[in-house]
Short mmCIF file of C-alpha atoms in Angstrom, two decimals:
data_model
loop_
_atom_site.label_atom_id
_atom_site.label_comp_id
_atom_site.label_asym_id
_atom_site.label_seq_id
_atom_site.Cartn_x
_atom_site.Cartn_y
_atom_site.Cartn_z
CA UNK L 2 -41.59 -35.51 -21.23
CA UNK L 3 -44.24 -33.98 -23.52
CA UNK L 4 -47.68 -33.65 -22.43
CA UNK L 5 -50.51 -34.72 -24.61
CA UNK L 6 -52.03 -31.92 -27.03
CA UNK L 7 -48.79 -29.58 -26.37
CA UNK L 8 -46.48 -28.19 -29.24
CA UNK L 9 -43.41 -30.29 -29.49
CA UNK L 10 -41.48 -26.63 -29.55
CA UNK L 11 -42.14 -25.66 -26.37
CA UNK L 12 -41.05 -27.61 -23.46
CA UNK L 13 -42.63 -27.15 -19.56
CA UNK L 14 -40.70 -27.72 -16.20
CA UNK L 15 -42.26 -29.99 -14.47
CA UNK L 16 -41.84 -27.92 -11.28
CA UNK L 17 -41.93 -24.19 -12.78
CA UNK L 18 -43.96 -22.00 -10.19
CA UNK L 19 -44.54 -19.43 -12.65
CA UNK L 20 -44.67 -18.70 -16.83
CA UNK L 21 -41.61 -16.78 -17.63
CA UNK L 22 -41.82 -14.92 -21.15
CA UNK L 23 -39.06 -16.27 -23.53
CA UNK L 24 -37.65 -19.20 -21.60
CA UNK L 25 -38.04 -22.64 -22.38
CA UNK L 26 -37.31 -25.64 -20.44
CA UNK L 27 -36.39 -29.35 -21.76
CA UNK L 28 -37.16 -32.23 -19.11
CA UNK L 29 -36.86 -35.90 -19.68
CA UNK L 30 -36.64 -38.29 -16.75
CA UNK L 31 -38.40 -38.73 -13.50
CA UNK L 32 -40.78 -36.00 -12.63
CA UNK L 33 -37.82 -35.50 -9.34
CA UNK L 34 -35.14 -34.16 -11.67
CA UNK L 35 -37.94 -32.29 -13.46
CA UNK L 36 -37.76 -30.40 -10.37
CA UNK L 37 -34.55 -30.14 -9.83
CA UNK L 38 -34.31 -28.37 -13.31
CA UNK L 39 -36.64 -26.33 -12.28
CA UNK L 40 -34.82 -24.76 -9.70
CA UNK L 41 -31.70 -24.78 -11.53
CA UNK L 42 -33.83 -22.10 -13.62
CA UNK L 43 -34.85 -19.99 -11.07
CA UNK L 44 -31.36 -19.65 -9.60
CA UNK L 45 -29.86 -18.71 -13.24
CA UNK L 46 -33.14 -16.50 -13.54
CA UNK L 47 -31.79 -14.80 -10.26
CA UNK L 48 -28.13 -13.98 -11.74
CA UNK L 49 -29.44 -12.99 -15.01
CA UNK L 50 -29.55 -9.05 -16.04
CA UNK L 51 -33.24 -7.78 -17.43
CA UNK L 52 -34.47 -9.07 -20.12
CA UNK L 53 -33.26 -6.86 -23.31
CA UNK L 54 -35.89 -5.18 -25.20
CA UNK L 55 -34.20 -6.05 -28.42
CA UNK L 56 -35.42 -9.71 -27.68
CA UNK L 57 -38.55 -11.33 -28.95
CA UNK L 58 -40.58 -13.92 -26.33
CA UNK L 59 -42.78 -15.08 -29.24
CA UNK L 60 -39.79 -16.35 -31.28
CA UNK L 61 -38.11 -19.22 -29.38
CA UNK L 62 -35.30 -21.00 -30.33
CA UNK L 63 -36.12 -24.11 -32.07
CA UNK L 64 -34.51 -27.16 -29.49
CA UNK L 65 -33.01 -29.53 -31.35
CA UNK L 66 -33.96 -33.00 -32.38
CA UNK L 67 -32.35 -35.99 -30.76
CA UNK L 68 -30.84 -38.68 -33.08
CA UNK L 69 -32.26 -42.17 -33.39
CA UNK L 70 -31.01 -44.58 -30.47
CA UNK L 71 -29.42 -41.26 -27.97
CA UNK L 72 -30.87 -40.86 -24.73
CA UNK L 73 -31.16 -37.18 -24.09
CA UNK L 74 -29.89 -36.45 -20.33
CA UNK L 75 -31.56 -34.04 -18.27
CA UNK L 76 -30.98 -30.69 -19.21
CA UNK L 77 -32.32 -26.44 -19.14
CA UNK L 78 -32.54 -24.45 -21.94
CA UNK L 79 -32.56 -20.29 -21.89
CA UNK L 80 -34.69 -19.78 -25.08
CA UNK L 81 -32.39 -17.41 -27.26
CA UNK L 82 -33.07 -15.87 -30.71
CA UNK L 83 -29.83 -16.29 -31.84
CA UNK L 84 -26.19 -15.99 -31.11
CA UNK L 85 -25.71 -12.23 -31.33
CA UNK L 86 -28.56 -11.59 -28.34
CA UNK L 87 -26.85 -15.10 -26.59
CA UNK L 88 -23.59 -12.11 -26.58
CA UNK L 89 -25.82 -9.45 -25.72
CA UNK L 90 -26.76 -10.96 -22.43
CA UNK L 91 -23.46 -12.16 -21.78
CA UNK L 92 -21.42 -8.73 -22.41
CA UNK L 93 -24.28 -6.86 -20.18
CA UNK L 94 -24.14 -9.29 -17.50
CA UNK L 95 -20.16 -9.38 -17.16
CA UNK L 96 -20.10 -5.82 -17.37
CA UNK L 97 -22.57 -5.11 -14.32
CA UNK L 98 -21.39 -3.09 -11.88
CA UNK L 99 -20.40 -4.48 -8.65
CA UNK L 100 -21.85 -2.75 -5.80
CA UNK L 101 -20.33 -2.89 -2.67
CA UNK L 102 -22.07 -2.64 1.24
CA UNK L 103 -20.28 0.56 3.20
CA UNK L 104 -19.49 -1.15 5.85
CA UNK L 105 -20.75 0.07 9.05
CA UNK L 106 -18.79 0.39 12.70
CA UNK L 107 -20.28 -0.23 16.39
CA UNK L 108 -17.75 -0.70 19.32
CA UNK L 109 -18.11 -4.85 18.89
CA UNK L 110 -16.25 -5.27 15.10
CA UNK L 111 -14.79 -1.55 14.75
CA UNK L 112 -11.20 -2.78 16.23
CA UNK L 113 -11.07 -6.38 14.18
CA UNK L 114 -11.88 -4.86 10.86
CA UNK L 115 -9.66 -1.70 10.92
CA UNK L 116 -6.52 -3.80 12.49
CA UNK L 117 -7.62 -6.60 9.50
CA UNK L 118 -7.28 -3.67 6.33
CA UNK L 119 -4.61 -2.65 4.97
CA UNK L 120 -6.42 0.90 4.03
CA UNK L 121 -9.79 1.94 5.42
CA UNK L 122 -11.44 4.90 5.14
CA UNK L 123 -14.30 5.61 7.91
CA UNK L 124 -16.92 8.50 7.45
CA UNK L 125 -18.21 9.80 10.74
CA UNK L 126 -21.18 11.04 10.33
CA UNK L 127 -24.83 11.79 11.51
CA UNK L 128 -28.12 11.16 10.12
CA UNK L 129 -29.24 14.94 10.74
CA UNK L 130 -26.41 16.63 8.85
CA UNK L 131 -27.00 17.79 5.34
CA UNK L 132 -23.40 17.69 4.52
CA UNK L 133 -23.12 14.17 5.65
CA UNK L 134 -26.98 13.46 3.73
CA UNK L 135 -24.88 14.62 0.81
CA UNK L 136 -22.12 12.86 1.10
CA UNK L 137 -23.32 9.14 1.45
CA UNK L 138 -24.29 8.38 -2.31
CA UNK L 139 -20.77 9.66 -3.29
CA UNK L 140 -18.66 7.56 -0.76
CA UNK L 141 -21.18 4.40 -1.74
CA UNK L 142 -20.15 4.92 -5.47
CA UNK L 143 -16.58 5.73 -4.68
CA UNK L 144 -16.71 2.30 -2.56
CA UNK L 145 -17.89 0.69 -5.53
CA UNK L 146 -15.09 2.00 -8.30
CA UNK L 147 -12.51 0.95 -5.84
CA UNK L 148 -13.64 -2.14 -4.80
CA UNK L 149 -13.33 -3.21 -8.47
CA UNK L 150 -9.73 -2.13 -8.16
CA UNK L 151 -9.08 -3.97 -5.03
CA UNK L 152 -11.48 -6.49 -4.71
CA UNK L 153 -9.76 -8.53 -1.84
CA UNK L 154 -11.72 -7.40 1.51
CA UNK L 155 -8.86 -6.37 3.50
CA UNK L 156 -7.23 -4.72 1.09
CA UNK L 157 -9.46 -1.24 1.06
CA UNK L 158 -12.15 -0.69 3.70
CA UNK L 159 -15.14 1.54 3.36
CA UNK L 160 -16.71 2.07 6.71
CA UNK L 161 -18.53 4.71 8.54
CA UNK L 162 -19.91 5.33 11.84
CA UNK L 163 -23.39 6.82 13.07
CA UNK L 164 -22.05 9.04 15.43
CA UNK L 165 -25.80 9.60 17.81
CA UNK L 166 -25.47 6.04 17.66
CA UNK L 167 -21.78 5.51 18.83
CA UNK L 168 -20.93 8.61 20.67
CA UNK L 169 -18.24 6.66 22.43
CA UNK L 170 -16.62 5.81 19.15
CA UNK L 171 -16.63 9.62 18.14
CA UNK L 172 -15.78 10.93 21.45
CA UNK L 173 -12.56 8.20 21.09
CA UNK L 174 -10.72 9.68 17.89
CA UNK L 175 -12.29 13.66 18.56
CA UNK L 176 -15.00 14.12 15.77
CA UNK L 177 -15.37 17.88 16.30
CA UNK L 178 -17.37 18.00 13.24
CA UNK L 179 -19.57 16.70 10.54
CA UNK L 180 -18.31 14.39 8.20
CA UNK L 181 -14.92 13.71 8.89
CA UNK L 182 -13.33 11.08 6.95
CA UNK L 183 -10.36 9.53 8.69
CA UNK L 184 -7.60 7.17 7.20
CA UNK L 185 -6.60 4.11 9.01
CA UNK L 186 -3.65 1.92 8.01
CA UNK L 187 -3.85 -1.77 9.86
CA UNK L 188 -5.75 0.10 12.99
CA UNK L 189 -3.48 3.40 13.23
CA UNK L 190 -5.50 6.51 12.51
CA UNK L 191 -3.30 9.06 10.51
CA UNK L 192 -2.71 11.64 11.59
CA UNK L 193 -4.05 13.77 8.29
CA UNK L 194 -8.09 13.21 7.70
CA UNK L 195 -9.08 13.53 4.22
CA UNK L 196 -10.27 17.48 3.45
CA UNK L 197 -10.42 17.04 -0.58
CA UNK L 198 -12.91 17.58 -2.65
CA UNK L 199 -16.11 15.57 -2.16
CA UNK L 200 -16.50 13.34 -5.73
CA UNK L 201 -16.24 10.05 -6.07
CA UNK L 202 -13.56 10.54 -8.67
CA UNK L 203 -11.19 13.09 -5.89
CA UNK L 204 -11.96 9.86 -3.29
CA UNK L 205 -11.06 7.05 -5.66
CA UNK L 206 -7.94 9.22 -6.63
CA UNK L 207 -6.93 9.78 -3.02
CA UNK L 208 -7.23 6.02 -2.27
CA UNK L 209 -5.15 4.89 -5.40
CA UNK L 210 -2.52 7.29 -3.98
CA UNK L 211 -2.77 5.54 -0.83
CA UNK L 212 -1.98 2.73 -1.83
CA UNK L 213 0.35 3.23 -4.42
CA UNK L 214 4.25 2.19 -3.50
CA UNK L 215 5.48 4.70 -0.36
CA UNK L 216 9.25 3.87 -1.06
CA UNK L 217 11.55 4.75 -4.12
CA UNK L 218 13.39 2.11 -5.37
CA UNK L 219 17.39 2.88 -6.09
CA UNK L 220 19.24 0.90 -9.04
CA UNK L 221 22.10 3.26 -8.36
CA UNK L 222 23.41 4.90 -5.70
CA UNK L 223 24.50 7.52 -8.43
CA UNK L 224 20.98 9.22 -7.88
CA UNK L 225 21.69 10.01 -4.53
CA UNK L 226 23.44 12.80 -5.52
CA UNK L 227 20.17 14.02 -7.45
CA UNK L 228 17.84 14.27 -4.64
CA UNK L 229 15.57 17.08 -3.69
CA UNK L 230 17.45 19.00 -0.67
CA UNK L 231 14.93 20.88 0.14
CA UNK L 232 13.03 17.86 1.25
CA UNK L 233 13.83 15.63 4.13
CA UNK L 234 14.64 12.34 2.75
CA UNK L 235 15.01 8.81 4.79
CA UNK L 236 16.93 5.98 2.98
CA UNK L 237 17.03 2.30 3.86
CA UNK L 238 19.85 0.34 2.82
CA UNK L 239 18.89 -3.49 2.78
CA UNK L 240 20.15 -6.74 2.01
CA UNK L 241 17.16 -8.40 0.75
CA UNK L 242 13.78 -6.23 0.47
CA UNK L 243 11.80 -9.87 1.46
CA UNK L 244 13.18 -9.18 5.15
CA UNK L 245 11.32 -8.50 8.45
CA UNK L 246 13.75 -5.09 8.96
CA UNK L 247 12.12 -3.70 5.46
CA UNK L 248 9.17 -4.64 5.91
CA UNK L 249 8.99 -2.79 9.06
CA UNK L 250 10.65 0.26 7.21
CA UNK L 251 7.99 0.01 4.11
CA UNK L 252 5.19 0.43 6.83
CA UNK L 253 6.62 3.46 8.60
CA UNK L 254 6.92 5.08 5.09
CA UNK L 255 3.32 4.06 4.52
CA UNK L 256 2.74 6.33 7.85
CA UNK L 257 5.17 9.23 6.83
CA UNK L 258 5.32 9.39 3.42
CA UNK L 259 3.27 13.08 3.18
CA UNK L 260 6.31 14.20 5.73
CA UNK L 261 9.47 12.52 4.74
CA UNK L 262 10.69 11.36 1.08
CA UNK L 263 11.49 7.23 1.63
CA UNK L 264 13.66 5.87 -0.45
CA UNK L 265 15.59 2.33 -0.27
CA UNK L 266 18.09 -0.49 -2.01
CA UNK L 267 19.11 -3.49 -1.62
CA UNK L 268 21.69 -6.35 -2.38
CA UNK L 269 24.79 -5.46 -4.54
CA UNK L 270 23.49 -1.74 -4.87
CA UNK L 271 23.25 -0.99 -1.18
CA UNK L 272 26.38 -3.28 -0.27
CA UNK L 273 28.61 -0.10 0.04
CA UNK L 274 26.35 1.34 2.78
CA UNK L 275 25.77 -1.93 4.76
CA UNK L 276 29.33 -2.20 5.91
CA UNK L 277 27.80 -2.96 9.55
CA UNK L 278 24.59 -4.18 8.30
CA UNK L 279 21.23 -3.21 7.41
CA UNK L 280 20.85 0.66 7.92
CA UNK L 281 18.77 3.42 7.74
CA UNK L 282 19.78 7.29 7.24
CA UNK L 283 18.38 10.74 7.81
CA UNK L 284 19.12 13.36 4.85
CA UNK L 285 18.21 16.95 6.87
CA UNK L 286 16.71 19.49 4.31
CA UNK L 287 20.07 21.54 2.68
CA UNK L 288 23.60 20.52 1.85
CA UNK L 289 25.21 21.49 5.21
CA UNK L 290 23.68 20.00 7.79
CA UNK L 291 25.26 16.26 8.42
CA UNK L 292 23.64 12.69 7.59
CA UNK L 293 21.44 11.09 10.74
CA UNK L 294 21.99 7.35 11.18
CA UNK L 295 19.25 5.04 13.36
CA UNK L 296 20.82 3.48 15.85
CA UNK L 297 17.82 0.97 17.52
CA UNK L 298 16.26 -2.05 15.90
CA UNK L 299 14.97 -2.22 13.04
CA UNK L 300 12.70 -4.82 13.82
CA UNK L 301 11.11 -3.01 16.31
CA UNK L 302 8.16 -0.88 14.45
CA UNK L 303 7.97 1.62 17.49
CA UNK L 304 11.56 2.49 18.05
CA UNK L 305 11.40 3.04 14.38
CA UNK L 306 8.43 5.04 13.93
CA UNK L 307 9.20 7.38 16.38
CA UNK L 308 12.91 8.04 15.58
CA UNK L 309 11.51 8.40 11.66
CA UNK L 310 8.43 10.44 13.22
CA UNK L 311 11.01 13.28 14.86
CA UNK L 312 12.96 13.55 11.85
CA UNK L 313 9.97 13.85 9.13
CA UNK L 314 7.88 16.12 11.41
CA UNK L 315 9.43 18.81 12.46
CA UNK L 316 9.28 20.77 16.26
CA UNK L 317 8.60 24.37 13.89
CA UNK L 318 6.29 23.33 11.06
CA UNK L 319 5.46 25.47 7.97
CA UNK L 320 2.08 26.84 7.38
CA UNK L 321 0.54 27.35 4.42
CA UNK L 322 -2.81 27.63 2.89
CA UNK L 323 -3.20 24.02 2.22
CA UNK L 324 -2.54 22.85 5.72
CA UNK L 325 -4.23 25.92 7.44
CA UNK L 326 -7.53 23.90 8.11
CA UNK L 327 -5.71 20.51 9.86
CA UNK L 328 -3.44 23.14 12.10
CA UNK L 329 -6.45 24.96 13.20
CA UNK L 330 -8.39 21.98 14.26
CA UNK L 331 -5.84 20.57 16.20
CA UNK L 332 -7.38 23.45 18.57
CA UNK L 333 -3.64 24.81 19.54
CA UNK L 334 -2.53 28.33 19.82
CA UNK L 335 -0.11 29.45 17.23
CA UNK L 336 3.50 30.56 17.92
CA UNK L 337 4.70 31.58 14.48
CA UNK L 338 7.52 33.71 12.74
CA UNK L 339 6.84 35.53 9.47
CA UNK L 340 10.17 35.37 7.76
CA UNK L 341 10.90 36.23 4.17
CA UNK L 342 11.51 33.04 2.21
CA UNK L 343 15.02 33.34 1.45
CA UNK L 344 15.74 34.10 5.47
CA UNK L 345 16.89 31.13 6.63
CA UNK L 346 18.67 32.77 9.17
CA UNK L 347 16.24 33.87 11.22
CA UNK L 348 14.47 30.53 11.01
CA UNK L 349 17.43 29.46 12.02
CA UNK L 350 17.70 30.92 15.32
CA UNK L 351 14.05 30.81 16.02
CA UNK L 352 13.82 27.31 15.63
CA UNK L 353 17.31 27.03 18.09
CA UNK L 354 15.24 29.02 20.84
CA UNK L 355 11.99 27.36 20.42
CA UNK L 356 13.78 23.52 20.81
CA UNK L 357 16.24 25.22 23.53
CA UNK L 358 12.83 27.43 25.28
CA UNK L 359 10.18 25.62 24.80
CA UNK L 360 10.71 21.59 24.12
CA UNK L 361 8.36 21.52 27.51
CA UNK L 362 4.87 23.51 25.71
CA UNK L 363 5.33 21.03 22.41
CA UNK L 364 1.40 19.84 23.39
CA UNK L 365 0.23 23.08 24.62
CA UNK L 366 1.34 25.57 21.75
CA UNK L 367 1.98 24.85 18.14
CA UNK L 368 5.31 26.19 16.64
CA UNK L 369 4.75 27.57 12.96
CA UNK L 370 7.04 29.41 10.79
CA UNK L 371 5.25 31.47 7.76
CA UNK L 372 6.27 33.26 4.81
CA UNK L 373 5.92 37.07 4.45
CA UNK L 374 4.27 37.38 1.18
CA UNK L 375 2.03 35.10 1.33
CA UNK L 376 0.80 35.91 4.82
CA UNK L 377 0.75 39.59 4.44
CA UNK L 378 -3.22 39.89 5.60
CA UNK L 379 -2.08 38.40 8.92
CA UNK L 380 0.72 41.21 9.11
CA UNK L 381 -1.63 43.43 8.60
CA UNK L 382 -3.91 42.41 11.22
CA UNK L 383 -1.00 43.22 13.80
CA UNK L 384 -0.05 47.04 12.17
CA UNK L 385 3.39 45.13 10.06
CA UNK L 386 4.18 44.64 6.66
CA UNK L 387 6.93 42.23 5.23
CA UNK L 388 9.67 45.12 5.16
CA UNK L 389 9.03 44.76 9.26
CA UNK L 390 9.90 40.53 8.71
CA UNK L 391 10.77 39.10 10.99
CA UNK L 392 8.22 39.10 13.24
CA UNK L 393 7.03 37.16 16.29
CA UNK L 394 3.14 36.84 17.48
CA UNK L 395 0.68 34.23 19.07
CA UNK L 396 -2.62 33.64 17.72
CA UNK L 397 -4.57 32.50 20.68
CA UNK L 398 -7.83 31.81 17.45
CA UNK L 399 -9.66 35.11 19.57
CA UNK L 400 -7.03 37.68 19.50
CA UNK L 401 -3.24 37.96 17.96
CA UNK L 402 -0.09 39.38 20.20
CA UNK L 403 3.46 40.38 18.85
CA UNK L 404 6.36 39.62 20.86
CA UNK L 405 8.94 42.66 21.13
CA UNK L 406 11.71 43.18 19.13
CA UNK L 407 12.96 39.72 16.93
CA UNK L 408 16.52 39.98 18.40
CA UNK L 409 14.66 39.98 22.12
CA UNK L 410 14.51 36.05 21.43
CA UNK L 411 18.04 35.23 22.00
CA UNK L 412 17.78 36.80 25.49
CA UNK L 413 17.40 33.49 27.76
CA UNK L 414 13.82 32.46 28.80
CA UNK L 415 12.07 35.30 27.26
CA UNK L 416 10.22 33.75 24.53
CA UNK L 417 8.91 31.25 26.45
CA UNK L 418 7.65 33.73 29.19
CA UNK L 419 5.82 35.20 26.41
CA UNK L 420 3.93 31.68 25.62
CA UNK L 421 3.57 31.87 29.50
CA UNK L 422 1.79 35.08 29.71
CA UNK L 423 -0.22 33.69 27.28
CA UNK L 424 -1.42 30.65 29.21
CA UNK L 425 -2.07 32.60 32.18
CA UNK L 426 -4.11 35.05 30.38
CA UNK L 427 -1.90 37.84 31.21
CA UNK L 428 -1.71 38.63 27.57
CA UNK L 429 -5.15 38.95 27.25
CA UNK L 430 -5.43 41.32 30.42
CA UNK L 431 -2.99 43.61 29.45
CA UNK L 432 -4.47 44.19 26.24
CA UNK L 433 -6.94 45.24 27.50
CA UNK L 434 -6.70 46.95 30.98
CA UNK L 435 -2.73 47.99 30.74
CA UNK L 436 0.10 46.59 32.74
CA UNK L 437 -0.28 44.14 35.56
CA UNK L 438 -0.07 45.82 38.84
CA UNK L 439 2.83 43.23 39.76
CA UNK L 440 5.20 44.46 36.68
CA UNK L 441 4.28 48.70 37.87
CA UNK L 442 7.36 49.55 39.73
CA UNK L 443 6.87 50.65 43.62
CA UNK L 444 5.42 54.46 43.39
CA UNK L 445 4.40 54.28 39.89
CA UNK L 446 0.89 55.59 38.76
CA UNK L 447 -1.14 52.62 37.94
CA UNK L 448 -3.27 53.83 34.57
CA UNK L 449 -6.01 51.98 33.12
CA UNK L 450 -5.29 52.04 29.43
CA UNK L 451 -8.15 50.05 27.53
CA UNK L 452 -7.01 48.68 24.12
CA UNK L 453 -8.38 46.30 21.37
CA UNK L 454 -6.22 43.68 20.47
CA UNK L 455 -6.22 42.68 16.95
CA UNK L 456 -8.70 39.42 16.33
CA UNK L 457 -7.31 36.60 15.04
CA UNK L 458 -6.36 35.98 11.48
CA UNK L 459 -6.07 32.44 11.64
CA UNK L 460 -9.14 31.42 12.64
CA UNK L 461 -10.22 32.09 9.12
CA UNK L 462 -8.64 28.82 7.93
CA UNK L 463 -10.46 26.77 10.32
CA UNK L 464 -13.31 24.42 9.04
CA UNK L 465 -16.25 26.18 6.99
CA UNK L 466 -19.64 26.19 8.03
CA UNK L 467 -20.35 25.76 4.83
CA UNK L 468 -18.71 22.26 4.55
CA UNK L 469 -19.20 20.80 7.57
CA UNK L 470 -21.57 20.83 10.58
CA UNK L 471 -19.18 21.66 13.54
CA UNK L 472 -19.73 20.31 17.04
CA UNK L 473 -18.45 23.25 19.28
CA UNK L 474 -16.27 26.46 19.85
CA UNK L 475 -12.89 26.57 20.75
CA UNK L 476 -11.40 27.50 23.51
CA UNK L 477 -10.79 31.31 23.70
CA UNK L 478 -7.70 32.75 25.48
#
C-alpha cells in the first residue's frame, strides 16, 4: 500500500528496519505479510554479494503497472537497472568461492570423523611454531579448492590438531615434530606423512592423487605380458568388480599402492585365471622368480592386508634421496649394503642372510640396500669408494661402522652379531678404547688404542630445522 504524499515509484516495506540504497520493495495486503516481505528481504540481502560499483541507487527500476481488474499478490522486488547488471550479480554470486571450516580434532570426535572419511588429511601443529603459523592460510585455501572438487563431507577431510592442547592425541600417532601432516584412509594412518612442498596447489595435487583410481583395469590379459618387472605387481582376478572380495582388494591397494603396482579383471577376461575362483597373485620384481598366489580369504581385509603388506614392502628396502627423510624419522639404525646397480648378486645374498640372520631385529634395525654412485659421500665417510662395492656398515645416526670383509656374511650368525655389538654398545666402545678385554686372548697385552669413528652420514637426510620445529634428539648409540 502507498502512503499518502510518497512517489508512486518507490515502494516501502512495511517492516524494513533500515533504508537500503538501491532496493525497492512492493507490499500490498495486510500490514502482517508486509512483514513477512520484509524479512524475506533481509534474508536475500544476507546471500547477496556487495553491491557492484557499476550500479546506480538513484536510478531504480521502474515497477510495473498492474492491469485493470488484477489483484497484485504479495511480492519483493531487488531494484535493478537493467538486465545486464541483473547478470552481473548473478555470475558474481554463483562464482563465489566456497570456503570451507578446517576442521579441528579433540579426543571426543577425532575417531568418528577419521573412521567416517574416505581421505583426511590432519595437520598437527602448535600455535608457537612459525612453520606451522605459516602453514595454516595455505592448508585453509587448499581445503577450499578441494572441497569444490569433492564437496560430499566424507569424501575429503581437512582437520588438524592443536598439539599443547591435545598432547595425548600427538603423543598417540608420534608427532616428533612441527607440522606433520598425516594421511588417514577410513581411520588407518598411512604409513607415509605428506613431506611435499608446502602450496596449496602441491596439496590439492597430492589429494587428487589420492584419490584417483589405485587399481589398473585389464581388457586383456594380453598386457600382462607388458608389465614393468622391475616393479612388484599384485593382480586380482574377479568375477564381478561389484563384489565384497574386490572391494576388499580395491581398499588394500588404496593402502599399498606407493609399494606395490595393483592391477585387476573381471568376468570373461579374468575367466581363464579363476579356474578355482576368485584369486589374487604376487608378480616378484624380475622374470625368474615364480608367481605368489593368496591362499586366505578374501573377504577378510586383515589376512589380506598383511599377506599384500609382506609382498609390497620388502624386509631390505631401497634408499634413496627421496625417501631418506621418512627412513630417518622412523628413529632406526641403518643396516645397509652399497652395491653397484647392476649387482644383483650381492643383493641377492645379502638379502638371503638378513631374512635367514636377522628376521628377529626387523623392529630394532632397519635393513637398506643403496646404490654406489649415488651414495658415494657416505663411502667416503667410512675411507671406501664404489670400486670397494660391496660394502657393509651400520649407521647408528651418531657414528657409522663397516662390517669386515662382504664374503664374511655367509659365515653363519656373523652378521647378526655385528647388529648385536651394536645394540650392546660394543661397537661404540671399541671404536673408541680398542678391543674388549673379553675378545684379548689369555696373556695378550691389553692396549688402549683411542680412535674416531666416522659420524654419521645419514643423519643429514633427517628433517630440516629449517622446515620444521622438531620435538627432540634421537637416541645416540
Amino acid at each position: 500500500m502507498l502512503r499518502g504524499g510518497q512517489d508512486p515509484e518507490v515502494r516501502v516495506c512495511e517492516a524494513s528496519l533500515e533504508v537500503v540504497p538501491g532496493v525497492r520493495c512492493w507490499s500490498s495486503g495486510s500490514r502482517g505479510r508486509g512483514a513477512a516481505a520484509g524479512r524475506a528481504v533481509r534474508r536475500r540481502r544476507r546471500r547477496l554479494p556487495e553491491p557492484s560499483p557499476f550500479l546506480n541507487p538513484a536510478q531504480p527500476c521502474p515497477v510495473p503497472a498492474a492491469k485493470p481488474g488484477v489483484t497484485m499478490n504479495p511480492a519483493v522486488f531487488l531494484s535493478l537497472p537493467d538486465l545486464r547488471c541483473s547478470l552481473l550479480l548473478l555470475v558474481t554470486w554463483v562464482f563465489t568461492p566456497v570456503t570451507t571450516e578446517i576442521t579441528s580434532l579433540d579426543t571426543e570426535n577425532i575417531d568418528d570423523i577419521l573412521n567416517n572419511a574416505d581421505v583426511a588429511l590432519v595437520n598437527f601443529y602448535a600455535d608457537w611454531c612459525r612453520f606451522s603459523q605459516m602453514l595454516h592460510p595455505i592448508f585453509e585455501e587448499a581445503s577450499n579448492v578441494i572441497k569444490e572438487e569433492y564437496p560430499n563431507e566424507n569424501q575429503v577431510v581437512f582437520a588438524r590438531v592443536d598439539c599443547d592442547q591435545h598432547s595425548d592425541i600427538a603423543q598417540r600417532y608420534r608427532i616428533s615434530k612441527y607440522p606433520t601432516l598425516k594421511l588417514f584412509r577410513n581411520g588407518m594412518m598411512m604409513k607415509r606423512e605428506y613431506r611435499g612442498q608446502r602450496s596449496v596447489k602441491a596439496l590439492a595435487d597430492y589429494i587428487r592423487q589420492q584419490k584417483s583410481d589405485p587399481v589398473q583395469e585389464l581388457h586383456d590379459l594380453a598386457e600382462i605380458t607388458t608389465l614393468d618387472r622391475s616393479k612388484r605387481n599384485i593382480i586380482g582376478y574377479f568375477e564381478q568388480k561389484d563384489s565384497e572380495n574386490y572391494r576388499v582388494f580395491e581398499r588394500v591397494a588404496n593402502i599399498l599402492h606407493d609399494d606395490c603396482a595393483f592391477l585387476s579383471a573381471f568376468g570373461a577376461v579374468s575367466k581363464p585365471e579363476r579356474y578355482s575362483g576368485d584369486n589374487i597373485i604376487y608378480k616378484p620384481p624380475g622374470h625368474s622368480a615364480p608367481d605368489m598366489v593368496y591362499l586366505g580369504s578374501m573377504t577378510n581385509f586383515d589376512g589380506t592386508y598383511n599377506w599384500i603388506q609382506d609382498k609390497c614392502v620388502p624386509l631390505v628396502r631401497e634408499i634413496t634421496f627421496e625417501n631418506g627423510e621418512e627412513l630417518t624419522e622412523e628413529g632406526l639404525p641403518f643396516l645397509i649394503l652399497f652395491h653397484m646397480k647392476e649387482d644383483t648378486e650381492s643383493l641377492e645374498i645379502f638379502q638371503n642372510e638378513v631374512a635367514r640372520q636377522l628376521i628377529s631385529e626387523k623392529g630394532t634395525i632397519n635393513f637398506l640396500h643403496a646404490d654406489c654412485d649415488k651414495f658415494r659421500h657416505p663411502l667416503l665417510h667410512i675411507q671406501k669408494t664404489p670400486a670397494d662395492c660391496p660394502v657393509i656398515a651400520i649407521d647408528s645416526f651418531r657414528h657409522m661402522y663397516v662390517f669386515g670383509d662382504f664374503r664374511d656374511v655367509l659365515i653363519p650368525g656373523k652378521l647378526k652379531q655385528f647388529v648385536f655389538d651394536l645394540h650392546s654398545g660394543k661397537l661404540h666402545r671399541e671404536f673408541h678404547h680398542g678391543p674388549d678385554p673379553t675378545d684379548i686372548a689369555p696373556g695378550q697385552q691389553v692396549q688402549d688404542v683411542a680412535s674416531s669413528p666416522p659420524e654419521s652420514s645419514f643423519q643429514k637426510l633427517a628433517p630440516s630445522e629449517y622446515r620444521y620445529t622438531l620435538l627432540r634428539d634421537r637416541d645416540e648409540l
